Short mmCIF file of C-alpha atoms in Angstrom, two decimals:
data_model
loop_
_atom_site.label_atom_id
_atom_site.label_comp_id
_atom_site.label_asym_id
_atom_site.label_seq_id
_atom_site.Cartn_x
_atom_site.Cartn_y
_atom_site.Cartn_z
CA MET A 1 -38.73 -12.68 -1.38
CA GLU A 2 -36.21 -12.95 -4.50
CA GLU A 3 -33.84 -10.89 -2.58
CA THR A 4 -33.68 -13.09 0.79
CA ILE A 5 -33.33 -15.98 -1.37
CA ASP A 6 -30.28 -13.74 -3.01
CA LEU A 7 -29.00 -13.17 0.57
CA ARG A 8 -28.88 -16.57 1.84
CA GLN A 9 -27.32 -17.76 -1.36
CA LEU A 10 -24.79 -15.30 -0.81
CA PHE A 11 -23.23 -16.45 2.94
CA GLY A 12 -24.47 -19.76 1.96
CA THR A 13 -21.76 -19.72 -0.44
CA LEU A 14 -19.21 -18.36 2.17
CA LYS A 15 -19.97 -20.65 4.79
CA LYS A 16 -19.38 -23.67 2.88
CA ARG A 17 -15.81 -22.12 1.41
CA LEU A 18 -14.92 -20.79 4.24
CA TRP A 19 -12.27 -23.01 4.96
CA LEU A 20 -10.74 -21.46 1.23
CA ILE A 21 -11.47 -18.27 2.06
CA ALA A 22 -9.52 -18.49 5.44
CA LEU A 23 -6.44 -21.18 3.76
CA ILE A 24 -5.88 -18.33 1.27
CA THR A 25 -5.79 -15.32 3.20
CA ILE A 26 -3.55 -16.96 5.79
CA ILE A 27 -1.18 -17.74 2.64
CA ALA A 28 -1.11 -14.22 1.98
CA ALA A 29 -0.55 -13.12 5.13
CA MET A 30 2.67 -15.45 5.71
CA ILE A 31 3.83 -14.71 1.93
CA SER A 32 3.68 -10.48 2.76
CA GLY A 33 5.54 -10.83 6.59
CA ILE A 34 8.09 -13.37 4.93
CA VAL A 35 8.66 -10.70 2.22
CA SER A 36 8.80 -7.66 4.37
CA PHE A 37 10.96 -8.79 7.17
CA PHE A 38 13.48 -11.69 4.91
CA VAL A 39 13.65 -10.56 1.33
CA LEU A 40 13.06 -6.42 1.28
CA THR A 41 16.25 -4.51 2.14
CA PRO A 42 15.33 -1.84 4.97
CA VAL A 43 15.43 1.50 3.67
CA TYR A 44 16.33 4.49 6.12
CA GLN A 45 15.89 8.25 6.05
CA ALA A 46 17.90 11.26 7.11
CA ARG A 47 16.80 14.81 7.35
CA THR A 48 18.43 17.79 7.95
CA GLN A 49 16.82 21.70 7.53
CA ILE A 50 18.41 24.93 5.97
CA LEU A 51 17.58 28.37 6.64
CA VAL A 52 17.30 31.11 3.80
CA ASN A 53 17.18 33.87 5.33
CA GLN A 54 18.88 37.67 4.53
CA GLU A 55 20.74 39.41 7.39
CA SER A 56 19.07 42.91 7.67
CA SER A 57 21.18 45.81 7.45
CA GLU A 58 20.69 49.64 8.05
CA GLN A 59 20.69 49.76 4.66
CA GLN A 60 18.38 47.11 3.79
CA PRO A 61 16.09 46.36 6.81
CA LEU A 62 14.37 43.11 6.91
CA ASN A 63 10.87 43.30 5.61
CA ALA A 64 8.07 41.26 4.01
CA TYR A 65 9.27 41.79 0.75
CA THR A 66 12.91 40.65 1.53
CA ILE A 67 11.26 37.69 3.10
CA GLN A 68 9.23 36.75 0.39
CA THR A 69 11.61 36.96 -2.01
CA ASN A 70 13.87 34.38 0.16
CA ILE A 71 11.04 31.91 0.00
CA GLN A 72 10.75 32.17 -3.78
CA LEU A 73 14.65 31.25 -3.81
CA ILE A 74 13.95 28.26 -2.19
CA SER A 75 12.35 26.64 -5.22
CA THR A 76 15.77 27.31 -7.54
CA TYR A 77 17.72 25.94 -4.06
CA ASN A 78 15.67 22.92 -4.72
CA GLU A 79 17.37 22.56 -8.21
CA ILE A 80 20.98 23.94 -7.01
CA ILE A 81 21.25 21.25 -4.34
CA THR A 82 20.11 18.11 -6.12
CA SER A 83 22.62 19.10 -9.27
CA PRO A 84 26.03 17.53 -9.92
CA VAL A 85 27.42 20.75 -8.85
CA ILE A 86 26.72 20.19 -4.97
CA LEU A 87 26.34 16.04 -5.37
CA GLU A 88 29.49 15.44 -7.33
CA ASP A 89 31.29 16.92 -4.25
CA VAL A 90 29.32 14.71 -1.70
CA VAL A 91 30.35 12.01 -3.75
CA LYS A 92 34.10 12.56 -3.30
CA LYS A 93 34.15 13.80 0.64
CA LEU A 94 32.46 10.85 1.29
CA ASN A 95 33.65 8.28 -1.21
CA LEU A 96 30.72 7.23 -2.11
CA ASN A 97 30.38 4.21 -4.77
CA VAL A 98 27.58 5.90 -6.98
CA THR A 99 27.45 8.66 -9.81
CA ALA A 100 26.02 12.36 -8.83
CA LYS A 101 22.96 11.30 -11.08
CA GLN A 102 22.30 8.11 -8.98
CA LEU A 103 22.84 10.47 -5.43
CA SER A 104 20.44 12.53 -7.05
CA GLY A 105 17.77 9.81 -6.75
CA GLN A 106 18.25 9.64 -2.99
CA VAL A 107 18.05 13.03 -1.97
CA GLN A 108 14.62 15.32 -1.88
CA VAL A 109 14.47 18.59 -1.07
CA THR A 110 11.18 20.31 0.37
CA ASN A 111 9.97 22.93 2.49
CA SER A 112 6.44 23.89 3.77
CA GLN A 113 4.38 26.61 2.10
CA ASP A 114 5.38 29.99 2.86
CA SER A 115 8.43 28.78 4.96
CA GLN A 116 12.15 29.94 4.50
CA VAL A 117 13.36 26.53 5.85
CA ALA A 118 13.95 23.60 3.45
CA HIS A 119 14.32 20.03 4.74
CA ILE A 120 16.86 17.76 2.47
CA VAL A 121 15.98 14.27 2.94
CA VAL A 122 17.75 11.26 1.89
CA GLN A 123 17.04 7.68 1.77
CA ASP A 124 19.65 4.88 1.83
CA THR A 125 19.92 0.94 2.80
CA ASN A 126 22.46 1.96 5.39
CA ALA A 127 21.32 4.68 7.88
CA LYS A 128 25.04 5.84 8.96
CA ARG A 129 25.03 6.86 5.41
CA ALA A 130 21.80 8.47 4.70
CA THR A 131 22.84 10.63 7.90
CA ASP A 132 26.35 11.68 5.84
CA ILE A 133 24.74 12.22 3.13
CA ALA A 134 21.99 14.73 4.41
CA ASN A 135 24.95 16.79 6.36
CA THR A 136 27.43 16.40 3.72
CA THR A 137 24.91 17.81 0.69
CA ALA A 138 24.03 20.75 3.71
CA ASP A 139 27.28 21.85 4.21
CA VAL A 140 28.81 21.34 0.53
CA PHE A 141 25.66 23.58 -0.62
CA GLN A 142 25.94 26.28 1.79
CA GLU A 143 29.90 26.38 0.73
CA LYS A 144 29.44 26.85 -2.41
CA ILE A 145 25.92 28.84 -3.04
CA SER A 146 27.44 32.22 -2.69
CA SER A 147 29.80 31.48 -5.45
CA ILE A 148 26.98 30.18 -7.62
CA MET A 149 24.73 32.94 -7.20
CA SER A 150 26.65 35.58 -5.29
CA ILE A 151 24.84 35.66 -2.27
CA ASP A 152 25.17 34.77 1.25
CA ASN A 153 21.57 33.87 2.96
CA VAL A 154 21.99 30.19 3.70
CA SER A 155 22.48 28.30 7.06
CA VAL A 156 22.27 25.31 8.27
CA LEU A 157 19.32 25.31 10.70
CA SER A 158 19.67 21.52 12.09
CA LYS A 159 22.03 18.64 11.36
CA ALA A 160 20.48 14.85 10.65
CA GLU A 161 21.19 12.94 13.61
CA LEU A 162 22.27 9.27 13.57
CA ALA A 163 19.62 8.38 16.29
CA ASP A 164 16.92 9.72 14.36
CA SER A 165 17.59 7.51 11.57
CA LEU A 166 17.78 3.88 13.19
CA ASN A 167 14.02 2.83 12.59
CA PRO A 168 13.82 1.98 8.55
CA ILE A 169 11.14 3.98 7.04
CA LYS A 170 10.37 0.84 4.65
CA PRO A 171 10.01 -1.71 4.14
CA ALA A 172 6.55 -1.50 6.60
CA PRO A 173 5.86 -4.95 7.81
CA LEU A 174 2.58 -4.38 9.33
CA MET A 175 1.15 -2.52 6.88
CA ASN A 176 2.26 -4.75 3.69
CA ILE A 177 0.34 -7.70 5.83
CA ALA A 178 -2.92 -6.09 6.66
CA ILE A 179 -2.98 -5.16 2.76
CA ALA A 180 -2.34 -8.94 2.00
CA ILE A 181 -5.31 -9.98 4.78
CA VAL A 182 -7.27 -7.55 2.40
CA VAL A 183 -6.27 -8.54 -0.92
CA GLY A 184 -6.32 -12.85 0.35
CA LEU A 185 -9.68 -12.33 1.58
CA MET A 186 -10.68 -10.83 -1.75
CA LEU A 187 -9.48 -13.26 -3.94
CA GLY A 188 -10.86 -16.18 -1.32
CA VAL A 189 -14.38 -14.69 -2.28
CA GLY A 190 -13.74 -14.11 -5.66
CA LEU A 191 -12.91 -17.40 -5.84
CA ALA A 192 -15.53 -19.20 -3.64
CA PHE A 193 -18.13 -17.80 -5.84
CA LEU A 194 -16.15 -18.81 -9.19
CA LEU A 195 -15.91 -22.51 -7.91
CA GLU A 196 -19.98 -22.31 -6.96
CA TYR A 197 -20.60 -20.62 -10.35
CA LEU A 198 -18.83 -23.52 -12.25
CA ASP A 199 -20.31 -26.41 -10.21
CA GLN A 200 -23.24 -27.36 -12.11
CA ASN A 201 -24.10 -30.59 -9.39
CA ILE A 202 -27.68 -30.80 -8.04
CA LYS A 203 -27.60 -31.52 -5.00
CA ASN A 204 -31.06 -30.24 -3.48
CA GLU A 205 -34.30 -28.86 -4.33
CA GLN A 206 -33.16 -25.93 -4.24
CA ASP A 207 -30.75 -26.19 -6.78
CA VAL A 208 -33.58 -28.10 -9.11
CA GLU A 209 -35.64 -24.55 -8.77
CA ARG A 210 -33.11 -22.47 -9.72
CA ILE A 211 -31.31 -24.52 -12.29
CA LEU A 212 -34.50 -25.79 -13.85
CA GLN A 213 -36.58 -22.88 -12.92
CA ILE A 214 -39.45 -25.47 -11.99
CA PRO A 215 -41.62 -25.41 -8.39
CA VAL A 216 -40.77 -28.17 -6.55
CA ILE A 217 -43.85 -29.63 -4.45
CA GLY A 218 -42.82 -32.55 -3.35
CA VAL A 219 -39.70 -34.55 -1.85
CA ILE A 220 -39.11 -37.86 -0.97
CA SER A 221 -37.14 -38.81 1.35
CA GLU A 222 -34.33 -41.24 1.79
CA ILE A 223 -35.33 -44.94 3.35
CA SER A 224 -32.90 -46.44 5.38
CA ASP A 225 -32.53 -50.10 5.81
CA GLY A 226 -34.17 -50.26 9.26
CA GLU A 227 -37.14 -48.49 8.11
CA VAL A 228 -40.56 -50.06 6.99
CA GLN A 229 -41.33 -50.31 3.24
CA PRO A 230 -43.90 -49.00 1.34
CA SER A 231 -46.49 -51.58 0.14
CA SER A 232 -46.37 -52.13 -3.40
CA THR A 233 -49.86 -50.69 -3.84
CA SER A 234 -48.98 -47.30 -2.38
CA GLN A 235 -47.94 -44.71 -4.51
CA SER A 236 -46.62 -40.98 -4.12
CA TYR A 237 -46.59 -38.40 -6.57
CA THR A 238 -44.99 -35.32 -7.84
CA HIS A 239 -46.45 -32.21 -9.55
CA THR A 240 -44.54 -30.39 -11.96
CA LYS A 241 -46.41 -27.56 -13.98
CA GLY A 242 -49.72 -30.01 -14.05
CA VAL A 243 -47.95 -33.01 -15.01
CA THR A 244 -48.23 -36.15 -12.53
CA ARG A 245 -45.62 -38.65 -12.27
CA GLY A 246 -46.74 -41.89 -9.84
CA VAL A 247 -43.78 -43.62 -7.97
#
């Protein structure tokens, strides 16, 4: 019985302040939408692929050991691609207004497990510039790796295409709005319960029982002007913990 009363109070509080919860949720969603569409700068992503593969010959046929060696070299190549020796040439060729160190924050190199294919991923606020950086980075790396490591086993598998980079990857307005709705609901519900907790006004007999911890066994209804007034000799009584009071 105690748990049922608590649940009724819980839903009663939510119902009473439903307008507040809805208002906070709507405001949060609107702010998130405005920021996502009009404040945050779109970021575009371009991707190019390079293949690490040594050519087989009669003296050195392609085998599992050679493939495993190529896979292990990819982690080394990842470091070289984002190093100043590569990115400084990219900056010069594209005439970018950034340093090689700043550009390294836009370039990421990844590869799948046990794969000889590495992905050069570039993020930029301009789709065409992101595509140019990705392709130029791959070309410069292919040109300079032979002199850096005295090997020639890198080829460009696929270049970044501008058409594939036209849709920004962030911000994601719909996801941001959905997150804002959830956060707004949480804030609204929390504020509703806080206001209910701070409200110590007694409005009904349930509040009397809850605050005074005294059972109510009688309620005097309000009498309107059109109703017959009780005679002066009539009395009503309420009992509270064995104490009788006449009215």
